[in-house]
Tab-separated table of C-alpha atoms in Angstrom:
chain	number	residue	atom	x	y	z
A	1	MET	CA	53.054	-94.991	-23.201
A	2	SER	CA	55.182	-92.623	-22.021
A	3	ASN	CA	55.111	-91.524	-18.487
A	4	GLU	CA	54.403	-88.141	-19.739
A	5	ILE	CA	50.861	-89.019	-21.313
A	6	MET	CA	50.491	-91.749	-18.061
A	7	LYS	CA	49.624	-88.127	-15.810
A	8	LYS	CA	47.166	-86.544	-18.094
A	9	LEU	CA	45.653	-89.892	-18.442
A	10	PRO	CA	42.202	-90.740	-14.977
A	11	GLU	CA	43.149	-93.067	-12.992
A	12	ASP	CA	40.629	-95.339	-13.897
A	13	VAL	CA	42.062	-95.595	-17.368
A	14	ILE	CA	45.243	-96.441	-16.038
A	15	ILE	CA	43.997	-98.739	-13.589
A	16	TYR	CA	42.580	-100.755	-17.263
A	17	ILE	CA	45.405	-100.305	-18.811
A	18	LEU	CA	47.407	-101.399	-15.718
A	19	LEU	CA	45.569	-104.450	-15.065
A	20	ARG	CA	46.429	-106.536	-18.617
A	21	PHE	CA	49.930	-107.112	-17.064
A	22	SER	CA	51.640	-109.713	-15.209
A	23	VAL	CA	51.904	-109.359	-11.152
A	24	LYS	CA	56.006	-109.697	-12.537
A	25	SER	CA	55.939	-106.483	-14.963
A	26	LEU	CA	53.474	-104.217	-12.058
A	27	LEU	CA	55.687	-105.170	-9.219
A	28	ARG	CA	58.543	-104.013	-12.176
A	29	PHE	CA	55.879	-101.188	-12.942
A	30	LYS	CA	56.189	-99.480	-9.018
A	31	PHE	CA	59.509	-97.884	-9.697
A	32	ILE	CA	58.985	-95.546	-12.940
A	33	SER	CA	56.944	-93.061	-10.931
A	34	LYS	CA	56.411	-92.531	-6.873
A	35	SER	CA	52.602	-92.361	-8.542
A	36	TRP	CA	53.148	-95.398	-10.110
A	37	TYR	CA	53.836	-96.962	-6.493
A	38	THR	CA	51.463	-95.226	-4.412
A	39	LEU	CA	48.790	-97.101	-7.045
A	40	ILE	CA	50.192	-100.693	-7.641
A	41	GLN	CA	50.315	-100.447	-3.706
A	42	SER	CA	47.352	-99.330	-2.578
A	43	TRP	CA	44.657	-101.902	-1.317
A	44	ARG	CA	41.914	-100.077	-4.491
A	45	PHE	CA	43.898	-101.359	-6.299
A	46	LYS	CA	45.483	-104.784	-5.194
A	47	ASN	CA	41.375	-106.050	-4.620
A	48	ILE	CA	40.228	-104.567	-8.607
A	49	HIS	CA	43.625	-107.029	-9.375
A	50	ILE	CA	42.466	-110.174	-7.303
A	51	ASN	CA	39.133	-109.498	-8.327
A	52	GLY	CA	39.023	-109.101	-12.004
A	53	THR	CA	38.355	-111.877	-14.986
A	54	THR	CA	40.468	-114.943	-14.534
A	55	THR	CA	42.169	-116.055	-17.546
A	56	THR	CA	45.116	-118.142	-19.014
A	57	ASN	CA	47.360	-115.849	-18.344
A	58	ASN	CA	46.932	-115.463	-14.700
A	59	GLU	CA	45.910	-118.800	-13.735
A	60	PHE	CA	49.490	-120.836	-13.031
A	61	ILE	CA	49.458	-124.389	-10.836
A	62	ILE	CA	51.217	-124.933	-8.157
A	63	PHE	CA	53.040	-128.639	-7.519
A	64	SER	CA	53.829	-130.063	-3.914
A	65	ARG	CA	55.998	-133.713	-4.294
A	66	SER	CA	57.830	-135.654	-2.294
A	67	PHE	CA	60.678	-138.234	-3.021
A	68	LYS	CA	61.494	-140.446	-0.652
A	69	LYS	CA	64.977	-140.228	0.544
A	70	THR	CA	66.794	-142.760	2.983
A	71	GLN	CA	65.366	-141.139	6.280
A	72	GLY	CA	62.243	-138.874	6.074
A	73	PHE	CA	61.429	-136.921	2.270
A	74	LYS	CA	62.587	-134.800	-0.035
A	75	ASN	CA	60.237	-132.334	-1.025
A	76	VAL	CA	59.779	-130.092	-3.927
A	77	LEU	CA	57.747	-127.505	-5.018
A	78	SER	CA	57.362	-126.566	-8.492
A	79	ILE	CA	55.295	-123.678	-10.443
A	80	ASN	CA	54.265	-124.616	-14.570
A	81	SER	CA	54.705	-121.280	-16.255
A	82	SER	CA	53.153	-122.776	-19.559
A	83	HIS	CA	49.603	-121.581	-20.419
A	84	ASP	CA	49.155	-124.891	-22.407
A	85	HIS	CA	46.824	-127.202	-20.547
A	86	ASN	CA	48.735	-130.252	-22.619
A	87	ASP	CA	52.079	-129.412	-21.677
A	88	LEU	CA	54.195	-128.521	-17.908
A	89	VAL	CA	57.223	-126.325	-17.577
A	90	LEU	CA	58.299	-125.903	-14.349
A	91	LEU	CA	60.213	-123.606	-11.933
A	92	ASP	CA	60.827	-124.777	-8.512
A	93	LEU	CA	60.731	-122.635	-5.811
A	94	ASP	CA	63.471	-122.248	-3.595
A	95	LEU	CA	61.910	-121.832	0.202
A	96	PRO	CA	64.052	-121.808	3.876
A	97	TYR	CA	61.605	-124.803	4.990
A	98	LEU	CA	59.873	-127.781	4.804
A	99	ASN	CA	63.156	-129.105	2.097
A	100	PHE	CA	63.257	-132.566	3.956
A	101	THR	CA	60.474	-133.434	6.704
A	102	ARG	CA	59.176	-136.946	8.290
A	103	GLY	CA	56.346	-137.149	6.046
A	104	PHE	CA	54.728	-135.051	3.083
A	105	ASN	CA	53.384	-131.649	3.202
A	106	GLU	CA	50.409	-130.178	2.552
A	107	LEU	CA	49.087	-127.799	0.189
A	108	VAL	CA	45.734	-125.176	1.026
A	109	GLY	CA	44.384	-122.777	-0.284
A	110	PRO	CA	43.877	-120.415	-2.455
A	111	CYS	CA	42.904	-117.575	-0.553
A	112	ASN	CA	42.998	-114.170	-3.224
A	113	GLY	CA	46.233	-115.989	-5.022
A	114	LEU	CA	47.920	-116.977	-1.125
A	115	ILE	CA	48.697	-120.395	-0.186
A	116	VAL	CA	49.495	-122.167	3.236
A	117	LEU	CA	52.101	-124.528	2.937
A	118	THR	CA	52.488	-127.324	5.708
A	119	ASP	CA	53.752	-130.264	7.626
A	120	ASN	CA	51.505	-129.242	10.007
A	121	ASP	CA	54.362	-128.144	12.823
A	122	VAL	CA	55.653	-125.415	10.556
A	123	ILE	CA	52.863	-123.707	8.646
A	124	ILE	CA	53.921	-121.596	5.273
A	125	LEU	CA	51.938	-118.394	4.766
A	126	PHE	CA	52.944	-118.176	0.447
A	127	ASN	CA	52.723	-115.781	-2.353
A	128	PRO	CA	53.698	-117.527	-5.888
A	129	ALA	CA	53.518	-114.215	-7.467
A	130	THR	CA	55.400	-111.997	-5.250
A	131	ARG	CA	57.573	-114.642	-3.583
A	132	ASN	CA	56.688	-113.605	-0.182
A	133	TYR	CA	56.134	-115.315	2.250
A	134	MET	CA	56.326	-115.983	6.515
A	135	SER	CA	56.302	-118.612	9.122
A	136	LEU	CA	53.669	-118.475	11.852
A	137	PRO	CA	54.863	-118.412	15.468
A	138	PRO	CA	53.989	-121.991	17.507
A	139	SER	CA	51.033	-122.218	18.936
A	140	PRO	CA	51.626	-121.374	23.172
A	141	PHE	CA	49.423	-124.587	24.246
A	142	VAL	CA	50.560	-126.877	25.777
A	143	CYS	CA	49.854	-129.889	27.067
A	144	GLN	CA	49.423	-130.962	30.709
A	145	LYS	CA	51.308	-134.016	32.499
A	146	GLY	CA	49.192	-137.365	31.156
A	147	PHE	CA	47.747	-136.074	27.698
A	148	HIS	CA	48.925	-135.745	24.709
A	149	ARG	CA	47.736	-133.954	21.201
A	150	SER	CA	46.479	-135.551	17.891
A	151	PHE	CA	45.842	-132.864	14.602
A	152	LYS	CA	42.774	-133.401	13.084
A	153	GLY	CA	42.601	-132.989	9.389
A	154	GLY	CA	44.686	-130.067	7.765
A	155	ILE	CA	44.657	-126.308	8.409
A	156	GLY	CA	42.357	-124.137	7.467
A	157	PHE	CA	42.715	-120.593	5.755
A	158	GLY	CA	40.683	-117.918	4.651
A	159	PHE	CA	40.091	-114.472	4.593
A	160	ASP	CA	37.848	-112.787	7.006
A	161	SER	CA	34.928	-109.686	5.149
A	162	ILE	CA	33.578	-108.385	7.830
A	163	GLY	CA	36.985	-108.019	9.993
A	164	ASN	CA	39.485	-107.420	6.937
A	165	ASP	CA	42.063	-110.278	8.150
A	166	TYR	CA	43.388	-114.101	6.969
A	167	LYS	CA	43.073	-116.221	9.579
A	168	PHE	CA	44.396	-119.517	9.823
A	169	VAL	CA	42.135	-122.619	11.868
A	170	ARG	CA	43.360	-125.164	13.644
A	171	ILE	CA	41.456	-128.798	14.985
A	172	SER	CA	42.328	-131.689	17.444
A	173	GLU	CA	41.902	-134.133	20.369
A	174	VAL	CA	43.602	-133.889	23.392
A	175	PHE	CA	43.798	-136.753	25.214
A	176	LEU	CA	44.425	-138.391	29.034
A	177	ASP	CA	47.034	-141.081	28.465
A	178	ALA	CA	45.619	-144.269	29.739
A	179	TYR	CA	48.489	-144.569	31.620
A	180	TRP	CA	47.182	-142.356	33.806
A	181	GLY	CA	43.735	-142.911	34.474
A	182	PRO	CA	40.582	-143.635	31.821
A	183	GLU	CA	40.872	-142.057	28.834
A	184	LYS	CA	38.831	-138.719	27.793
A	185	GLN	CA	38.977	-136.913	25.138
A	186	GLU	CA	38.127	-133.310	24.205
A	187	LYS	CA	38.117	-130.940	21.391
A	188	LYS	CA	40.896	-128.242	20.996
A	189	VAL	CA	40.216	-125.736	18.024
A	190	GLU	CA	42.714	-122.760	17.114
A	191	VAL	CA	42.859	-120.154	15.148
A	192	TYR	CA	45.236	-117.874	14.473
A	193	ASP	CA	44.277	-113.651	12.880
A	194	LEU	CA	47.531	-112.252	10.710
A	195	CYS	CA	46.527	-108.815	12.040
A	196	ILE	CA	47.376	-109.762	15.379
A	197	ASP	CA	50.328	-112.471	14.935
A	198	SER	CA	48.595	-114.453	17.217
A	199	TRP	CA	46.619	-117.668	18.123
A	200	ARG	CA	43.632	-117.699	20.746
A	201	ASP	CA	41.305	-120.524	21.214
A	202	VAL	CA	37.724	-120.815	19.935
A	203	THR	CA	34.484	-122.857	21.405
A	204	ALA	CA	34.146	-126.173	19.436
A	205	ASP	CA	30.126	-126.530	20.333
A	206	MET	CA	27.833	-126.119	17.653
A	207	ASP	CA	23.793	-127.211	17.181
A	208	GLN	CA	25.051	-130.873	16.334
A	209	GLN	CA	27.437	-133.226	17.714
A	210	PHE	CA	31.117	-132.171	16.604
A	211	PRO	CA	32.032	-135.076	14.363
A	212	SER	CA	34.872	-137.174	14.230
A	213	VAL	CA	37.893	-134.941	11.644
A	214	PHE	CA	39.909	-137.714	9.496
A	215	SER	CA	43.132	-135.899	7.678
A	216	ASN	CA	42.371	-135.850	3.712
A	217	PRO	CA	43.866	-133.971	1.968
A	218	SER	CA	42.109	-133.612	-1.459
A	219	PHE	CA	38.479	-133.133	0.345
A	220	GLU	CA	40.081	-129.670	2.624
A	221	ILE	CA	38.742	-126.736	1.021
A	222	LEU	CA	38.160	-123.177	1.380
A	223	HIS	CA	34.515	-122.282	-0.911
A	224	HIS	CA	32.253	-118.956	-0.050
A	225	GLY	CA	34.349	-118.313	2.591
A	226	ILE	CA	34.177	-121.039	4.567
A	227	PHE	CA	36.655	-123.782	5.090
A	228	HIS	CA	35.304	-127.153	4.969
A	229	TRP	CA	36.666	-131.169	6.256
A	230	TYR	CA	36.061	-134.510	5.821
A	231	GLY	CA	34.244	-135.960	8.809
A	232	LYS	CA	32.050	-138.232	9.865
A	233	ARG	CA	29.116	-139.069	12.665
A	234	ASP	CA	26.864	-141.658	13.743
A	235	ARG	CA	28.495	-143.841	10.912
A	236	ILE	CA	27.706	-140.976	8.279
A	237	TYR	CA	30.168	-139.392	6.359
A	238	VAL	CA	29.828	-135.162	6.302
A	239	ILE	CA	31.655	-132.189	5.848
A	240	LEU	CA	32.435	-130.129	8.501
A	241	CYS	CA	32.299	-126.149	7.926
A	242	PHE	CA	33.627	-123.524	9.279
A	243	ASP	CA	32.621	-119.936	8.718
A	244	ILE	CA	35.968	-117.995	8.343
A	245	SER	CA	34.129	-114.379	9.591
A	246	THR	CA	31.319	-115.126	11.758
A	247	GLU	CA	33.498	-118.296	13.382
A	248	ILE	CA	30.994	-120.743	13.370
A	249	PHE	CA	30.855	-124.545	12.450
A	250	HIS	CA	28.095	-126.495	10.895
A	251	ILE	CA	27.880	-129.466	8.745
A	252	MET	CA	26.647	-130.184	5.708
A	253	ASN	CA	25.405	-133.629	4.445
A	254	MET	CA	26.436	-135.495	1.293
A	255	PRO	CA	24.110	-137.004	-1.526
A	256	ASP	CA	22.046	-139.727	0.194
A	257	SER	CA	23.697	-142.228	-1.008
A	258	CYS	CA	26.687	-141.722	0.026
A	259	ASN	CA	27.669	-143.899	3.092
A	260	VAL	CA	29.968	-146.149	4.253
A	261	PHE	CA	29.128	-149.221	2.636
A	262	ASP	CA	29.213	-147.546	-1.211
A	263	GLY	CA	33.005	-148.249	-0.810
A	264	LYS	CA	33.962	-144.951	-2.127
A	265	CYS	CA	36.238	-142.131	-1.092
A	266	TYR	CA	35.258	-139.171	-1.239
A	267	SER	CA	37.263	-136.091	-2.593
A	268	LEU	CA	35.981	-132.220	-2.279
A	269	THR	CA	36.596	-128.795	-5.055
A	270	VAL	CA	34.569	-126.902	-7.140
A	271	LEU	CA	33.773	-126.517	-10.590
A	272	ASN	CA	31.869	-123.756	-11.829
A	273	ARG	CA	32.407	-122.128	-8.873
A	274	LEU	CA	29.872	-124.884	-7.323
A	275	LEU	CA	30.979	-127.069	-4.569
A	276	THR	CA	31.754	-129.961	-6.085
A	277	LEU	CA	31.836	-133.891	-4.743
A	278	ILE	CA	34.228	-136.412	-6.687
A	279	CYS	CA	33.571	-140.331	-5.270
A	280	TYR	CA	36.316	-142.775	-6.136
A	281	PRO	CA	35.820	-146.038	-6.305
A	282	SER	CA	38.721	-147.945	-3.040
A	283	SER	CA	42.032	-149.287	-3.851
A	284	ASN	CA	40.939	-152.368	-2.180
A	285	ASN	CA	38.243	-152.724	-4.608
A	286	ASP	CA	37.293	-153.847	-8.634
A	287	LEU	CA	36.818	-150.823	-10.402
A	288	ASN	CA	34.678	-153.279	-13.219
A	289	GLN	CA	32.222	-153.151	-10.014
A	290	HIS	CA	32.473	-149.356	-8.993
A	291	THR	CA	31.807	-145.841	-11.558
A	292	MET	CA	33.738	-142.657	-10.402
A	293	ASP	CA	30.972	-140.321	-9.256
A	294	ILE	CA	30.745	-136.719	-9.709
A	295	TRP	CA	28.447	-134.550	-7.586
A	296	ILE	CA	27.747	-130.656	-8.024
A	297	MET	CA	25.486	-128.998	-5.529
A	298	MET	CA	24.227	-126.524	-7.497
A	299	GLU	CA	22.459	-124.247	-4.815
A	300	TYR	CA	25.538	-124.222	-2.021
A	301	ASN	CA	24.136	-125.762	1.516
A	302	VAL	CA	21.095	-126.442	-0.005
A	303	HIS	CA	20.689	-130.058	0.684
A	304	HIS	CA	18.298	-131.323	-2.529
A	305	SER	CA	20.662	-129.399	-4.809
A	306	TRP	CA	23.285	-132.059	-4.934
A	307	THR	CA	23.407	-133.248	-8.465
A	308	LYS	CA	25.131	-136.436	-10.337
A	309	MET	CA	26.404	-134.555	-12.906
A	310	TYR	CA	28.813	-136.748	-14.483
A	311	ILE	CA	30.136	-140.912	-14.634
A	312	ILE	CA	32.888	-141.849	-14.829
A	313	LYS	CA	34.410	-145.456	-16.129
A	314	PRO	CA	36.894	-145.462	-13.572
A	315	PHE	CA	40.847	-146.165	-13.784
A	316	PRO	CA	43.884	-146.612	-11.506
A	317	ILE	CA	44.250	-143.234	-8.756
A	318	GLU	CA	45.649	-142.601	-5.718
A	319	PHE	CA	42.494	-139.883	-5.375
A	320	PRO	CA	41.633	-136.157	-7.684
A	321	LEU	CA	43.597	-133.462	-6.476
A	322	THR	CA	41.822	-130.467	-8.087
A	323	THR	CA	39.878	-128.752	-11.292
A	324	TRP	CA	41.540	-127.057	-13.778
A	325	ARG	CA	39.627	-124.443	-16.068
A	326	ASP	CA	36.266	-126.313	-15.642
A	327	HIS	CA	36.753	-128.983	-17.068
A	328	LEU	CA	40.039	-131.109	-16.423
A	329	LEU	CA	40.308	-132.921	-13.643
A	330	LEU	CA	44.068	-133.530	-11.900
A	331	LEU	CA	44.772	-137.074	-10.498
A	332	GLN	CA	47.120	-138.633	-9.203
A	333	SER	CA	47.991	-141.776	-10.910
A	334	LYS	CA	49.381	-145.184	-8.439
A	335	SER	CA	52.462	-145.037	-9.935
A	336	GLY	CA	52.650	-141.150	-8.727
A	337	LEU	CA	52.667	-139.412	-12.068
A	338	LEU	CA	50.311	-136.568	-12.550
A	339	ILE	CA	47.249	-137.494	-14.838
A	340	SER	CA	44.201	-135.471	-16.217
A	341	TYR	CA	40.930	-135.814	-17.122
A	342	ASP	CA	38.999	-134.046	-18.836
A	343	LEU	CA	35.124	-133.897	-18.761
A	344	ASN	CA	34.117	-132.895	-22.167
A	345	SER	CA	35.998	-135.311	-24.609
A	346	ASN	CA	37.067	-137.994	-21.849
A	347	GLN	CA	40.494	-138.084	-22.724
A	348	VAL	CA	43.052	-139.096	-20.510
A	349	LYS	CA	46.622	-137.274	-20.064
A	350	GLU	CA	49.778	-138.783	-18.762
A	351	PHE	CA	52.135	-135.621	-17.512
A	352	ASP	CA	55.728	-136.690	-17.272
A	353	LEU	CA	55.917	-135.182	-13.650
A	354	HIS	CA	56.263	-137.825	-10.656
A	355	ALA	CA	55.913	-138.195	-7.342
A	356	TYR	CA	55.867	-140.601	-4.577
A	357	PRO	CA	53.263	-142.021	-4.443
A	358	LYS	CA	49.923	-140.191	-2.466
A	359	SER	CA	52.582	-137.158	-1.675
A	360	LEU	CA	51.344	-135.218	-4.851
A	361	ARG	CA	49.215	-131.566	-3.713
A	362	VAL	CA	48.050	-129.368	-6.278
A	363	ILE	CA	46.602	-126.073	-6.146
A	364	VAL	CA	45.457	-123.498	-9.368
A	365	PHE	CA	45.462	-120.185	-8.890
A	366	LYS	CA	45.175	-116.498	-10.326
A	367	GLU	CA	48.187	-114.155	-9.680
A	368	SER	CA	48.014	-111.475	-6.767
A	369	LEU	CA	49.348	-108.483	-5.278
A	370	ILE	CA	48.498	-108.849	-1.955
A	371	SER	CA	50.875	-108.744	0.732
A	372	ILE	CA	52.389	-111.056	3.463
A	373	PRO	CA	53.405	-108.779	6.780
A	374	LYS	CA	57.128	-110.141	8.076
A	375	ARG	CA	56.687	-110.911	11.862
A	376	GLY	CA	58.992	-109.684	13.970
A	377	PRO	CA	62.253	-111.103	15.758
């Protein structure tokens, strides 16, 4: 279709046509004419694009995996470019950060097609579709003499729909070293606002006792504008929630059968747009004595709506990774391989993708045109 014909079409029709193309094509189309550049760069078009229907053509998977070296780990970031769920075609990405670290990298997201890559010290905001990225500034917080800091849980990330801004949240505990006196402990919550490029403190108060938060990469997810962590309070496992817009914490309880005595580990994900809890046997338990149970919260934040939807005969895994196309569970095996479990057919498939045990991280994301600002020097 020629540019002259396109000029005569109503803008809504042009948008409808452009939405059929990939982000890679749209980035090229910006240079066809000034009007196209203005349209594709507009917030209206980007918003329509990210909120459009997700299809197999605009949904991709990003992998972070580690390989043991003499000192530390080599970390590799890859995108699956195949639309066939029976096959993987990986394209390695080159980011000038976090290629070699002392531990595993974490992936957080997605949120509007954006993903966070971090080792807790360095935090990178990344758009896999456009390849744009930025490194967040370090927190200005410095422990006083005699104190040390311990990060609890991973980096929270999401979009503030009220303030129209992206935010990051980090929970830590500050301890007084025993050498300096009786041990003291204080919760510290920091929020980074992308629009002002700055960290600030947030009060960690809540109506209930603040739980202990534990790092669990397969549990930490964004859903309904709320970020979720794995917590424990009074010997009860809980879900700690943080509303990205209101910056208020609250707690959700797991199903009543989930407790410290059930011999299970827990993973949180989203299945058919509903919050989903996967309970699977720990490595210390006999697989023949336990099942993998999948609970779905049919109504968000309504405890009695937890419903056990699947009971699966377990097989040896490190932990669940994510869900794909609402019927595939992606998991890492004990040997480090990526495997999938089809909830419809009960079929288990092993992929030719290997990583150091417990290092594989996977996120399914939809392509986005959302731009990432460049930080000043």
